[in-house]
PDB file of C-alpha atoms in Angstrom:
ATOM      1  CA  UNK A 170     -27.685  -7.388 -30.467  1.00  0.00           C
ATOM      2  CA  UNK A 171     -24.203  -9.302 -29.615  1.00  0.00           C
ATOM      3  CA  UNK A 172     -23.503 -11.703 -31.680  1.00  0.00           C
ATOM      4  CA  UNK A 173     -23.635 -15.225 -30.379  1.00  0.00           C
ATOM      5  CA  UNK A 174     -20.449 -16.292 -28.971  1.00  0.00           C
ATOM      6  CA  UNK A 175     -20.429 -12.821 -27.179  1.00  0.00           C
ATOM      7  CA  UNK A 176     -23.435 -13.034 -25.822  1.00  0.00           C
ATOM      8  CA  UNK A 177     -23.147 -16.358 -24.214  1.00  0.00           C
ATOM      9  CA  UNK A 178     -19.593 -14.600 -22.439  1.00  0.00           C
ATOM     10  CA  UNK A 179     -21.827 -12.138 -21.164  1.00  0.00           C
ATOM     11  CA  UNK A 180     -24.295 -14.201 -19.923  1.00  0.00           C
ATOM     12  CA  UNK A 181     -21.677 -16.310 -17.912  1.00  0.00           C
ATOM     13  CA  UNK A 182     -20.490 -13.060 -16.506  1.00  0.00           C
ATOM     14  CA  UNK A 183     -24.171 -12.556 -15.430  1.00  0.00           C
ATOM     15  CA  UNK A 184     -24.658 -15.856 -14.096  1.00  0.00           C
ATOM     16  CA  UNK A 185     -20.711 -16.098 -12.112  1.00  0.00           C
ATOM     17  CA  UNK A 186     -22.992 -13.781  -9.688  1.00  0.00           C
ATOM     18  CA  UNK A 187     -24.484 -15.058  -6.766  1.00  0.00           C
ATOM     19  CA  UNK A 188     -28.432 -14.951  -7.331  1.00  0.00           C
ATOM     20  CA  UNK A 189     -30.834 -16.402  -9.128  1.00  0.00           C
ATOM     21  CA  UNK A 190     -31.576 -14.733 -12.856  1.00  0.00           C
ATOM     22  CA  UNK A 191     -35.329 -14.408 -14.268  1.00  0.00           C
ATOM     23  CA  UNK A 192     -34.924 -15.047 -17.419  1.00  0.00           C
ATOM     24  CA  UNK A 193     -37.190 -11.749 -18.539  1.00  0.00           C
ATOM     25  CA  UNK A 194     -33.541  -9.531 -15.991  1.00  0.00           C
ATOM     26  CA  UNK A 195     -31.620 -11.594 -18.723  1.00  0.00           C
ATOM     27  CA  UNK A 196     -33.508 -10.706 -21.621  1.00  0.00           C
ATOM     28  CA  UNK A 197     -32.950  -6.880 -20.647  1.00  0.00           C
ATOM     29  CA  UNK A 198     -29.346  -6.887 -20.077  1.00  0.00           C
ATOM     30  CA  UNK A 199     -28.422  -8.833 -22.812  1.00  0.00           C
ATOM     31  CA  UNK A 200     -30.514  -7.144 -25.498  1.00  0.00           C
ATOM     32  CA  UNK A 201     -32.168  -9.897 -26.567  1.00  0.00           C
ATOM     33  CA  UNK A 202     -36.044 -12.173 -26.351  1.00  0.00           C
ATOM     34  CA  UNK A 203     -36.508 -14.777 -23.319  1.00  0.00           C
ATOM     35  CA  UNK A 204     -36.715 -17.259 -25.865  1.00  0.00           C
ATOM     36  CA  UNK A 205     -32.889 -15.998 -27.173  1.00  0.00           C
ATOM     37  CA  UNK A 206     -31.967 -16.359 -23.952  1.00  0.00           C
ATOM     38  CA  UNK A 207     -33.122 -19.543 -23.302  1.00  0.00           C
ATOM     39  CA  UNK A 208     -31.325 -21.152 -26.346  1.00  0.00           C
ATOM     40  CA  UNK A 209     -27.866 -20.084 -25.150  1.00  0.00           C
ATOM     41  CA  UNK A 210     -29.180 -21.786 -22.115  1.00  0.00           C
ATOM     42  CA  UNK A 211     -28.801 -24.487 -23.568  1.00  0.00           C
ATOM     43  CA  UNK A 212     -25.964 -24.006 -25.744  1.00  0.00           C
ATOM     44  CA  UNK A 213     -23.831 -23.438 -22.477  1.00  0.00           C
ATOM     45  CA  UNK A 214     -25.227 -26.401 -20.639  1.00  0.00           C
ATOM     46  CA  UNK A 215     -24.231 -28.343 -24.213  1.00  0.00           C
ATOM     47  CA  UNK A 216     -20.638 -27.815 -23.599  1.00  0.00           C
ATOM     48  CA  UNK A 217     -20.779 -29.236 -19.906  1.00  0.00           C
ATOM     49  CA  UNK A 218     -21.300 -25.491 -17.406  1.00  0.00           C
ATOM     50  CA  UNK A 219     -24.092 -26.251 -14.839  1.00  0.00           C
ATOM     51  CA  UNK A 220     -26.360 -23.692 -14.852  1.00  0.00           C
ATOM     52  CA  UNK A 221     -29.889 -24.544 -13.253  1.00  0.00           C
ATOM     53  CA  UNK A 222     -32.971 -24.150 -13.677  1.00  0.00           C
ATOM     54  CA  UNK A 223     -35.153 -22.576 -10.068  1.00  0.00           C
ATOM     55  CA  UNK A 224     -39.025 -23.264 -10.505  1.00  0.00           C
ATOM     56  CA  UNK A 225     -41.472 -21.143  -8.948  1.00  0.00           C
ATOM     57  CA  UNK A 226     -42.635 -17.298  -8.883  1.00  0.00           C
ATOM     58  CA  UNK A 227     -39.092 -16.198  -7.957  1.00  0.00           C
ATOM     59  CA  UNK A 228     -37.450 -18.544 -10.327  1.00  0.00           C
ATOM     60  CA  UNK A 229     -34.924 -18.301 -13.406  1.00  0.00           C
ATOM     61  CA  UNK A 230     -31.356 -19.510 -13.371  1.00  0.00           C
ATOM     62  CA  UNK A 231     -28.247 -19.745 -11.670  1.00  0.00           C
ATOM     63  CA  UNK A 232     -24.775 -21.480 -12.031  1.00  0.00           C
ATOM     64  CA  UNK A 233     -24.774 -24.780  -9.822  1.00  0.00           C
ATOM     65  CA  UNK A 234     -21.477 -25.357  -7.957  1.00  0.00           C
ATOM     66  CA  UNK A 235     -21.281 -29.125  -9.920  1.00  0.00           C
ATOM     67  CA  UNK A 236     -19.292 -29.955 -13.087  1.00  0.00           C
ATOM     68  CA  UNK A 237     -17.304 -28.141 -15.097  1.00  0.00           C
ATOM     69  CA  UNK A 238     -17.115 -24.568 -13.889  1.00  0.00           C
ATOM     70  CA  UNK A 239     -16.460 -21.247 -16.194  1.00  0.00           C
ATOM     71  CA  UNK A 240     -13.898 -19.375 -17.120  1.00  0.00           C
ATOM     72  CA  UNK A 241     -12.369 -16.616 -15.378  1.00  0.00           C
ATOM     73  CA  UNK A 242     -15.035 -13.785 -16.328  1.00  0.00           C
ATOM     74  CA  UNK A 243     -13.600  -9.935 -15.708  1.00  0.00           C
ATOM     75  CA  UNK A 244     -14.937  -6.845 -16.615  1.00  0.00           C
ATOM     76  CA  UNK A 245     -12.542  -3.738 -16.872  1.00  0.00           C
ATOM     77  CA  UNK A 246     -12.448  -2.189 -13.340  1.00  0.00           C
ATOM     78  CA  UNK A 247     -12.351  -6.068 -12.128  1.00  0.00           C
ATOM     79  CA  UNK A 248      -9.765  -7.004 -13.185  1.00  0.00           C
ATOM     80  CA  UNK A 249      -7.751  -4.159 -12.545  1.00  0.00           C
ATOM     81  CA  UNK A 250      -9.380  -4.405  -9.046  1.00  0.00           C
ATOM     82  CA  UNK A 251      -7.569  -7.871  -8.685  1.00  0.00           C
ATOM     83  CA  UNK A 252      -4.245  -6.544 -10.285  1.00  0.00           C
ATOM     84  CA  UNK A 253      -4.364  -3.500  -7.483  1.00  0.00           C
ATOM     85  CA  UNK A 254      -4.865  -5.638  -4.789  1.00  0.00           C
ATOM     86  CA  UNK A 255      -2.359  -8.099  -5.911  1.00  0.00           C
ATOM     87  CA  UNK A 256       0.287  -5.617  -6.121  1.00  0.00           C
ATOM     88  CA  UNK A 257      -0.666  -4.133  -2.613  1.00  0.00           C
ATOM     89  CA  UNK A 258       0.248  -7.605  -1.012  1.00  0.00           C
ATOM     90  CA  UNK A 259       3.410  -8.193  -2.881  1.00  0.00           C
ATOM     91  CA  UNK A 260       5.437  -7.041   0.261  1.00  0.00           C
ATOM     92  CA  UNK A 261       3.640  -9.305   2.808  1.00  0.00           C
ATOM     93  CA  UNK A 262       6.191 -11.250   4.011  1.00  0.00           C
ATOM     94  CA  UNK A 263       5.165 -15.269   3.441  1.00  0.00           C
ATOM     95  CA  UNK A 264       3.001 -14.138   0.419  1.00  0.00           C
ATOM     96  CA  UNK A 265       5.294 -11.971  -1.935  1.00  0.00           C
ATOM     97  CA  UNK A 266       6.424 -15.267  -4.256  1.00  0.00           C
ATOM     98  CA  UNK A 267       2.552 -16.670  -4.573  1.00  0.00           C
ATOM     99  CA  UNK A 268       1.231 -13.414  -5.240  1.00  0.00           C
ATOM    100  CA  UNK A 269       3.892 -12.773  -7.459  1.00  0.00           C
ATOM    101  CA  UNK A 270       2.518 -15.872  -9.954  1.00  0.00           C
ATOM    102  CA  UNK A 271      -1.049 -14.867  -8.845  1.00  0.00           C
ATOM    103  CA  UNK A 272      -0.710 -11.950 -10.849  1.00  0.00           C
ATOM    104  CA  UNK A 273       1.352 -12.752 -13.458  1.00  0.00           C
ATOM    105  CA  UNK A 274      -1.268 -16.287 -14.022  1.00  0.00           C
ATOM    106  CA  UNK A 275      -3.905 -13.071 -14.343  1.00  0.00           C
ATOM    107  CA  UNK A 276      -2.231 -11.550 -16.885  1.00  0.00           C
ATOM    108  CA  UNK A 277      -1.824 -14.904 -18.857  1.00  0.00           C
ATOM    109  CA  UNK A 278      -5.655 -15.036 -19.161  1.00  0.00           C
ATOM    110  CA  UNK A 279      -6.953 -11.674 -19.896  1.00  0.00           C
ATOM    111  CA  UNK A 280      -7.751 -10.307 -22.792  1.00  0.00           C
ATOM    112  CA  UNK A 281      -5.272  -9.063 -24.769  1.00  0.00           C
ATOM    113  CA  UNK A 282      -6.439  -5.456 -24.149  1.00  0.00           C
ATOM    114  CA  UNK A 283      -6.697  -5.717 -20.398  1.00  0.00           C
ATOM    115  CA  UNK A 284      -3.741  -7.526 -20.502  1.00  0.00           C
ATOM    116  CA  UNK A 285      -1.521  -4.571 -21.311  1.00  0.00           C
ATOM    117  CA  UNK A 286      -3.228  -2.334 -18.452  1.00  0.00           C
ATOM    118  CA  UNK A 287      -3.209  -4.781 -15.873  1.00  0.00           C
ATOM    119  CA  UNK A 288       0.603  -5.040 -17.056  1.00  0.00           C
ATOM    120  CA  UNK A 289       1.313  -0.991 -17.208  1.00  0.00           C
ATOM    121  CA  UNK A 290       0.143  -1.288 -13.673  1.00  0.00           C
ATOM    122  CA  UNK A 291       2.367  -3.735 -12.468  1.00  0.00           C
ATOM    123  CA  UNK A 292       5.372  -3.188 -14.848  1.00  0.00           C
ATOM    124  CA  UNK A 293       5.325   0.699 -13.691  1.00  0.00           C
ATOM    125  CA  UNK A 294       4.617   0.363  -9.670  1.00  0.00           C
ATOM    126  CA  UNK A 295       6.941  -0.486  -7.043  1.00  0.00           C
ATOM    127  CA  UNK A 296       5.927  -1.586  -3.270  1.00  0.00           C
ATOM    128  CA  UNK A 297       7.025  -0.346  -0.094  1.00  0.00           C
ATOM    129  CA  UNK A 298       7.709  -2.500   2.548  1.00  0.00           C
ATOM    130  CA  UNK A 299       5.320  -3.910   5.076  1.00  0.00           C
ATOM    131  CA  UNK A 300       4.635  -2.139   8.053  1.00  0.00           C
ATOM    132  CA  UNK A 301       2.451  -1.664  10.642  1.00  0.00           C
ATOM    133  CA  UNK A 302       2.819   1.511  11.581  1.00  0.00           C
ATOM    134  CA  UNK A 303      -0.887   2.927  13.775  1.00  0.00           C
ATOM    135  CA  UNK A 304      -0.606   6.059  12.059  1.00  0.00           C
ATOM    136  CA  UNK A 305      -2.047   5.137   9.286  1.00  0.00           C
ATOM    137  CA  UNK A 306      -5.412   4.972   7.420  1.00  0.00           C
ATOM    138  CA  UNK A 307      -6.579   3.301   3.967  1.00  0.00           C
ATOM    139  CA  UNK A 308      -6.936   5.661   1.514  1.00  0.00           C
ATOM    140  CA  UNK A 309      -9.794   5.424  -0.700  1.00  0.00           C
ATOM    141  CA  UNK A 310      -8.302   4.448  -4.691  1.00  0.00           C
ATOM    142  CA  UNK A 311      -9.553   4.963  -8.315  1.00  0.00           C
ATOM    143  CA  UNK A 312      -8.350   1.457 -10.588  1.00  0.00           C
ATOM    144  CA  UNK A 313      -9.468   3.413 -13.388  1.00  0.00           C
ATOM    145  CA  UNK A 314      -6.877   6.408 -12.120  1.00  0.00           C
ATOM    146  CA  UNK A 315      -4.115   4.363 -11.302  1.00  0.00           C
ATOM    147  CA  UNK A 316      -4.154   2.764 -15.040  1.00  0.00           C
ATOM    148  CA  UNK A 317      -4.463   5.687 -16.147  1.00  0.00           C
ATOM    149  CA  UNK A 318      -1.484   7.149 -14.456  1.00  0.00           C
ATOM    150  CA  UNK A 319       0.628   3.654 -15.257  1.00  0.00           C
ATOM    151  CA  UNK A 320       0.306   3.866 -18.753  1.00  0.00           C
ATOM    152  CA  UNK A 321       1.366   7.574 -18.974  1.00  0.00           C
ATOM    153  CA  UNK A 322       4.401   5.756 -17.182  1.00  0.00           C
ATOM    154  CA  UNK A 323       5.044   3.480 -19.357  1.00  0.00           C
ATOM    155  CA  UNK A 324       4.672   5.690 -22.462  1.00  0.00           C
ATOM    156  CA  UNK A 325       6.478   8.934 -21.170  1.00  0.00           C
ATOM    157  CA  UNK A 326       3.612  10.784 -21.648  1.00  0.00           C
ATOM    158  CA  UNK A 327       2.937  14.329 -19.260  1.00  0.00           C
ATOM    159  CA  UNK A 328      -0.182  14.420 -17.750  1.00  0.00           C
ATOM    160  CA  UNK A 329      -2.039  17.255 -16.211  1.00  0.00           C
ATOM    161  CA  UNK A 330      -3.781  17.278 -13.105  1.00  0.00           C
ATOM    162  CA  UNK A 331      -5.376  18.971 -10.214  1.00  0.00           C
ATOM    163  CA  UNK A 332      -3.249  17.593  -6.651  1.00  0.00           C
ATOM    164  CA  UNK A 333      -5.243  18.477  -3.863  1.00  0.00           C
ATOM    165  CA  UNK A 334      -8.204  20.053  -4.880  1.00  0.00           C
ATOM    166  CA  UNK A 335      -5.962  23.486  -5.184  1.00  0.00           C
ATOM    167  CA  UNK A 336      -2.644  22.639  -6.742  1.00  0.00           C
ATOM    168  CA  UNK A 337      -2.877  22.615 -10.761  1.00  0.00           C
ATOM    169  CA  UNK A 338       0.151  20.023 -11.645  1.00  0.00           C
ATOM    170  CA  UNK A 339       1.423  19.617 -15.059  1.00  0.00           C
ATOM    171  CA  UNK A 340       4.184  16.813 -14.329  1.00  0.00           C
ATOM    172  CA  UNK A 341       6.643  13.792 -16.402  1.00  0.00           C
ATOM    173  CA  UNK A 342       5.025  10.693 -14.639  1.00  0.00           C
ATOM    174  CA  UNK A 343       8.272   8.169 -13.784  1.00  0.00           C
ATOM    175  CA  UNK A 344       6.588   5.757 -11.239  1.00  0.00           C
ATOM    176  CA  UNK A 345       3.652   4.672  -9.020  1.00  0.00           C
ATOM    177  CA  UNK A 346       4.810   3.588  -5.293  1.00  0.00           C
ATOM    178  CA  UNK A 347       1.912   1.568  -3.327  1.00  0.00           C
ATOM    179  CA  UNK A 348       2.829   1.901  -0.068  1.00  0.00           C
ATOM    180  CA  UNK A 349       0.563   1.129   3.548  1.00  0.00           C
ATOM    181  CA  UNK A 350      -2.359   0.985   1.693  1.00  0.00           C
ATOM    182  CA  UNK A 351      -1.904   4.238  -0.385  1.00  0.00           C
ATOM    183  CA  UNK A 352      -0.744   5.418  -4.232  1.00  0.00           C
ATOM    184  CA  UNK A 353       2.131   7.587  -4.589  1.00  0.00           C
ATOM    185  CA  UNK A 354       3.276   8.508  -7.768  1.00  0.00           C
ATOM    186  CA  UNK A 355       6.502  10.658  -8.055  1.00  0.00           C
ATOM    187  CA  UNK A 356       6.830  12.616 -11.072  1.00  0.00           C
ATOM    188  CA  UNK A 357       8.408  16.109 -11.877  1.00  0.00           C
ATOM    189  CA  UNK A 358       7.296  18.773 -12.653  1.00  0.00           C
ATOM    190  CA  UNK A 359       7.341  20.535 -15.678  1.00  0.00           C
ATOM    191  CA  UNK A 360       7.756  24.034 -14.995  1.00  0.00           C
ATOM    192  CA  UNK A 361      10.290  24.011 -12.203  1.00  0.00           C
ATOM    193  CA  UNK A 362      11.908  20.885 -12.955  1.00  0.00           C
ATOM    194  CA  UNK A 363      11.405  19.893  -9.359  1.00  0.00           C
ATOM    195  CA  UNK A 364      11.072  15.900  -8.429  1.00  0.00           C
ATOM    196  CA  UNK A 365       8.080  15.269  -5.832  1.00  0.00           C
ATOM    197  CA  UNK A 366       5.230  13.249  -5.102  1.00  0.00           C
ATOM    198  CA  UNK A 367       2.150  12.642  -4.752  1.00  0.00           C
ATOM    199  CA  UNK A 368      -0.760  10.943  -3.612  1.00  0.00           C
ATOM    200  CA  UNK A 369      -3.460   9.663  -5.932  1.00  0.00           C
ATOM    201  CA  UNK A 370      -6.476   9.798  -4.461  1.00  0.00           C
ATOM    202  CA  UNK A 371      -5.907  13.494  -3.905  1.00  0.00           C
ATOM    203  CA  UNK A 372      -4.934  13.526  -7.697  1.00  0.00           C
ATOM    204  CA  UNK A 373      -7.922  14.663 -10.690  1.00  0.00           C
ATOM    205  CA  UNK A 374      -6.945  14.248 -14.245  1.00  0.00           C
ATOM    206  CA  UNK A 375      -7.307  16.394 -16.519  1.00  0.00           C
ATOM    207  CA  UNK A 376      -7.979  16.167 -20.018  1.00  0.00           C
ATOM    208  CA  UNK A 377      -5.792  16.232 -22.868  1.00  0.00           C
ATOM    209  CA  UNK A 378      -2.767  15.450 -20.967  1.00  0.00           C
ATOM    210  CA  UNK A 379       0.585  16.096 -21.518  1.00  0.00           C
ATOM    211  CA  UNK A 380       3.534  15.920 -24.527  1.00  0.00           C
ATOM    212  CA  UNK A 381       5.609  12.686 -24.599  1.00  0.00           C
ATOM    213  CA  UNK A 382       9.112  13.436 -23.186  1.00  0.00           C
ATOM    214  CA  UNK A 383      12.357  12.222 -23.227  1.00  0.00           C
ATOM    215  CA  UNK A 384      13.005   9.906 -20.375  1.00  0.00           C
ATOM    216  CA  UNK A 385      15.290  11.293 -17.510  1.00  0.00           C
ATOM    217  CA  UNK A 386      15.357   9.845 -14.091  1.00  0.00           C
ATOM    218  CA  UNK A 387      15.876   9.980 -10.952  1.00  0.00           C
ATOM    219  CA  UNK A 388      19.344  10.350  -9.358  1.00  0.00           C
ATOM    220  CA  UNK A 389      20.066   7.398  -8.169  1.00  0.00           C
ATOM    221  CA  UNK A 390      16.985   5.271  -9.467  1.00  0.00           C
ATOM    222  CA  UNK A 391      15.444   4.509  -5.995  1.00  0.00           C
ATOM    223  CA  UNK A 392      11.673   5.297  -6.360  1.00  0.00           C
ATOM    224  CA  UNK A 393      10.220   4.583  -3.256  1.00  0.00           C
ATOM    225  CA  UNK A 394      12.622   5.961  -0.866  1.00  0.00           C
ATOM    226  CA  UNK A 395      12.201   9.481  -2.589  1.00  0.00           C
ATOM    227  CA  UNK A 396       8.115   8.587  -1.913  1.00  0.00           C
ATOM    228  CA  UNK A 397       9.390   7.031   2.146  1.00  0.00           C
ATOM    229  CA  UNK A 398      11.218  10.228   2.681  1.00  0.00           C
ATOM    230  CA  UNK A 399       8.652  12.528   0.699  1.00  0.00           C
ATOM    231  CA  UNK A 400       5.705  11.166   3.094  1.00  0.00           C
ATOM    232  CA  UNK A 401       8.107  12.170   6.046  1.00  0.00           C
ATOM    233  CA  UNK A 402       8.208  15.784   5.669  1.00  0.00           C
ATOM    234  CA  UNK A 403       4.932  16.352   3.273  1.00  0.00           C
ATOM    235  CA  UNK A 404       2.772  13.364   3.095  1.00  0.00           C
ATOM    236  CA  UNK A 405       0.225  13.715   6.067  1.00  0.00           C
ATOM    237  CA  UNK A 406      -2.353  15.568   6.386  1.00  0.00           C
ATOM    238  CA  UNK A 407      -1.052  16.405  10.058  1.00  0.00           C
ATOM    239  CA  UNK A 408       2.930  17.004  10.332  1.00  0.00           C
ATOM    240  CA  UNK A 409       4.752  17.123  13.391  1.00  0.00           C
ATOM    241  CA  UNK A 410       8.224  17.741  15.173  1.00  0.00           C
ATOM    242  CA  UNK A 411       8.561  15.705  18.480  1.00  0.00           C
ATOM    243  CA  UNK A 412      11.278  16.665  20.491  1.00  0.00           C
ATOM    244  CA  UNK A 413      12.812  12.957  22.062  1.00  0.00           C
ATOM    245  CA  UNK A 414      14.864  12.539  25.343  1.00  0.00           C
ATOM    246  CA  UNK A 415      16.993   9.641  24.040  1.00  0.00           C
ATOM    247  CA  UNK A 416      19.678   9.244  21.029  1.00  0.00           C
ATOM    248  CA  UNK A 417      18.384   9.089  17.469  1.00  0.00           C
ATOM    249  CA  UNK A 418      19.934   5.265  17.296  1.00  0.00           C
ATOM    250  CA  UNK A 419      17.625   4.714  20.314  1.00  0.00           C
ATOM    251  CA  UNK A 420      13.770   5.568  18.665  1.00  0.00           C
ATOM    252  CA  UNK A 421      14.991   4.233  15.730  1.00  0.00           C
ATOM    253  CA  UNK A 422      15.035   0.483  17.696  1.00  0.00           C
ATOM    254  CA  UNK A 423      11.142   1.757  18.338  1.00  0.00           C
ATOM    255  CA  UNK A 424       9.903   2.667  14.797  1.00  0.00           C
ATOM    256  CA  UNK A 425      10.036   1.615  11.609  1.00  0.00           C
ATOM    257  CA  UNK A 426      11.935   3.915   9.821  1.00  0.00           C
ATOM    258  CA  UNK A 427      10.222   3.876   7.108  1.00  0.00           C
ATOM    259  CA  UNK A 428       7.150   6.182   9.218  1.00  0.00           C
ATOM    260  CA  UNK A 429       9.319   8.712  10.527  1.00  0.00           C
ATOM    261  CA  UNK A 430      12.808  10.558   9.965  1.00  0.00           C
ATOM    262  CA  UNK A 431      15.047  10.953  12.995  1.00  0.00           C
ATOM    263  CA  UNK A 432      17.462  13.733  13.720  1.00  0.00           C
ATOM    264  CA  UNK A 433      20.618  14.117  16.325  1.00  0.00           C
ATOM    265  CA  UNK A 434      20.572  17.021  18.414  1.00  0.00           C
ATOM    266  CA  UNK A 435      22.707  15.637  20.516  1.00  0.00           C
ATOM    267  CA  UNK A 436      24.284  12.594  22.435  1.00  0.00           C
ATOM    268  CA  UNK A 437      20.596  12.126  24.399  1.00  0.00           C
ATOM    269  CA  UNK A 438      18.633  13.777  22.257  1.00  0.00           C
ATOM    270  CA  UNK A 439      16.997  13.807  19.643  1.00  0.00           C
ATOM    271  CA  UNK A 440      13.845  15.052  16.801  1.00  0.00           C
ATOM    272  CA  UNK A 441      11.367  13.085  15.411  1.00  0.00           C
ATOM    273  CA  UNK A 442       9.754  13.947  12.024  1.00  0.00           C
ATOM    274  CA  UNK A 443       6.401  12.321  11.043  1.00  0.00           C
ATOM    275  CA  UNK A 444       2.684  12.842  11.248  1.00  0.00           C
ATOM    276  CA  UNK A 445      -0.378  10.878  10.338  1.00  0.00           C
ATOM    277  CA  UNK A 446      -3.899  11.483   9.188  1.00  0.00           C
ATOM    278  CA  UNK A 447      -5.619  13.207  12.387  1.00  0.00           C
ATOM    279  CA  UNK A 448      -4.228  14.199  15.759  1.00  0.00           C
ATOM    280  CA  UNK A 449      -5.144  11.493  17.299  1.00  0.00           C
ATOM    281  CA  UNK A 450      -3.552   8.914  15.919  1.00  0.00           C
ATOM    282  CA  UNK A 451       0.001  11.119  15.712  1.00  0.00           C
ATOM    283  CA  UNK A 452      -0.805  11.521  19.574  1.00  0.00           C
ATOM    284  CA  UNK A 453      -1.510   7.723  20.280  1.00  0.00           C
ATOM    285  CA  UNK A 454       1.593   7.111  18.057  1.00  0.00           C
ATOM    286  CA  UNK A 455       4.325   9.130  19.713  1.00  0.00           C
ATOM    287  CA  UNK A 456       2.375   7.785  22.827  1.00  0.00           C
ATOM    288  CA  UNK A 457       3.355   4.278  22.158  1.00  0.00           C
ATOM    289  CA  UNK A 458       7.198   5.030  22.210  1.00  0.00           C
ATOM    290  CA  UNK A 459       8.082   4.941  25.539  1.00  0.00           C
ATOM    291  CA  UNK A 460      10.011   7.459  25.526  1.00  0.00           C
ATOM    292  CA  UNK A 461       9.744  10.914  27.040  1.00  0.00           C
ATOM    293  CA  UNK A 462       8.765  13.270  24.858  1.00  0.00           C
ATOM    294  CA  UNK A 463       7.525  16.873  23.903  1.00  0.00           C
ATOM    295  CA  UNK A 464       5.120  18.688  21.231  1.00  0.00           C
ATOM    296  CA  UNK A 465       5.863  22.374  20.578  1.00  0.00           C
ATOM    297  CA  UNK A 466       4.388  22.062  17.273  1.00  0.00           C
ATOM    298  CA  UNK A 467       1.722  22.351  14.914  1.00  0.00           C
ATOM    299  CA  UNK A 468       0.134  23.912  18.088  1.00  0.00           C
ATOM    300  CA  UNK A 469      -3.530  21.890  17.440  1.00  0.00           C
ATOM    301  CA  UNK A 470      -2.053  19.139  18.131  1.00  0.00           C
ATOM    302  CA  UNK A 471      -0.622  20.779  21.512  1.00  0.00           C
ATOM    303  CA  UNK A 472      -3.365  21.260  22.770  1.00  0.00           C
ATOM    304  CA  UNK A 473      -4.809  17.622  22.108  1.00  0.00           C
ATOM    305  CA  UNK A 474      -2.281  16.331  23.624  1.00  0.00           C
ATOM    306  CA  UNK A 475      -2.934  18.407  26.312  1.00  0.00           C
ATOM    307  CA  UNK A 476      -6.980  17.658  26.097  1.00  0.00           C
ATOM    308  CA  UNK A 477      -5.964  13.769  26.335  1.00  0.00           C
ATOM    309  CA  UNK A 478      -3.564  14.577  29.978  1.00  0.00           C
ATOM    310  CA  UNK A 479      -6.094  16.325  31.650  1.00  0.00           C
ATOM    311  CA  UNK A 480      -8.540  13.061  30.574  1.00  0.00           C
ATOM    312  CA  UNK A 481      -5.539  10.579  31.522  1.00  0.00           C
ATOM    313  CA  UNK A 482      -5.195  12.193  34.543  1.00  0.00           C
ATOM    314  CA  UNK A 483      -8.902  12.418  35.424  1.00  0.00           C
ATOM    315  CA  UNK A 484      -9.110   8.319  35.386  1.00  0.00           C
ATOM    316  CA  UNK A 485      -6.885   7.859  37.971  1.00  0.00           C
ATOM    317  CA  UNK A 486      -8.200   6.201  41.292  1.00  0.00           C
ATOM    318  CA  UNK A 487      -9.029   9.185  43.449  1.00  0.00           C
ATOM    319  CA  UNK A 488      -9.560  11.476  41.468  1.00  0.00           C
ATOM    320  CA  UNK A 489     -12.287  13.908  41.066  1.00  0.00           C
ATOM    321  CA  UNK A 490     -14.496  12.971  38.247  1.00  0.00           C
ATOM    322  CA  UNK A 491     -16.558  15.755  36.721  1.00  0.00           C
ATOM    323  CA  UNK A 492     -20.585  15.571  36.808  1.00  0.00           C
TER     324      UNK A 492
END
């Protein structure tokens, strides 16, 4: 059984959910009797918390919308989830400062244990540039994983993990980068000493982790730029090299430079190295360039664009439709 003060906070946390709580449900959640629940409700009312009693067979207690509101009560996952959301929108134009202030206020009101985890996430993360590219889909993120990675970055502790279900890695973590609704870890492989970026949603940490290490930062120190370059070559499920009948300078004016790398061939031609999460997304995105292009790899993309070409051609007026 919890002490009275802790139990009152737990009761407030339950009452913050938008529902009516029968006394027996609250008693079961708190591990006390219904009589204790009623006494605790009276204690909270004495502190000016607006707790209403709902009569009838579906009755119980719920938090009212009048009077003094309760303090912000968050469990570990909820606090980290809010911090993750605020971190992700710090690159959105117009609300950068507001997001940073909100994150600072959140840290201020959290218990010290949670504050250290959220602060580690904030201090260990960089945010990539805002982008409206259409070749990106959101990836699910595990707040617990992000905080474990952030703490490892902060404490210079090596990690062991499985990447994409088959690659076993031992590495030294240096920085988390949030970009385009995804999270990446910049780390140095312990065996090869190569710098790499890893998608967090493709990682599964192993226990125990690695040993402590002495930091040897990335040359230049720009972890965000490193991730953007890596993603252009390795970070997509589908990778493509698109030959474009236009100079590199013109191609760069039509794309966000963070979603691909443009290589010069000559003064009239260039190659766009890019990718996406599916063939469909890549095909649509390169079609939006508004420039003549040629696709030779990967073969799956060539076949897909061939099918699209036939489908679009069949949609033109006067073309015969297949039955």
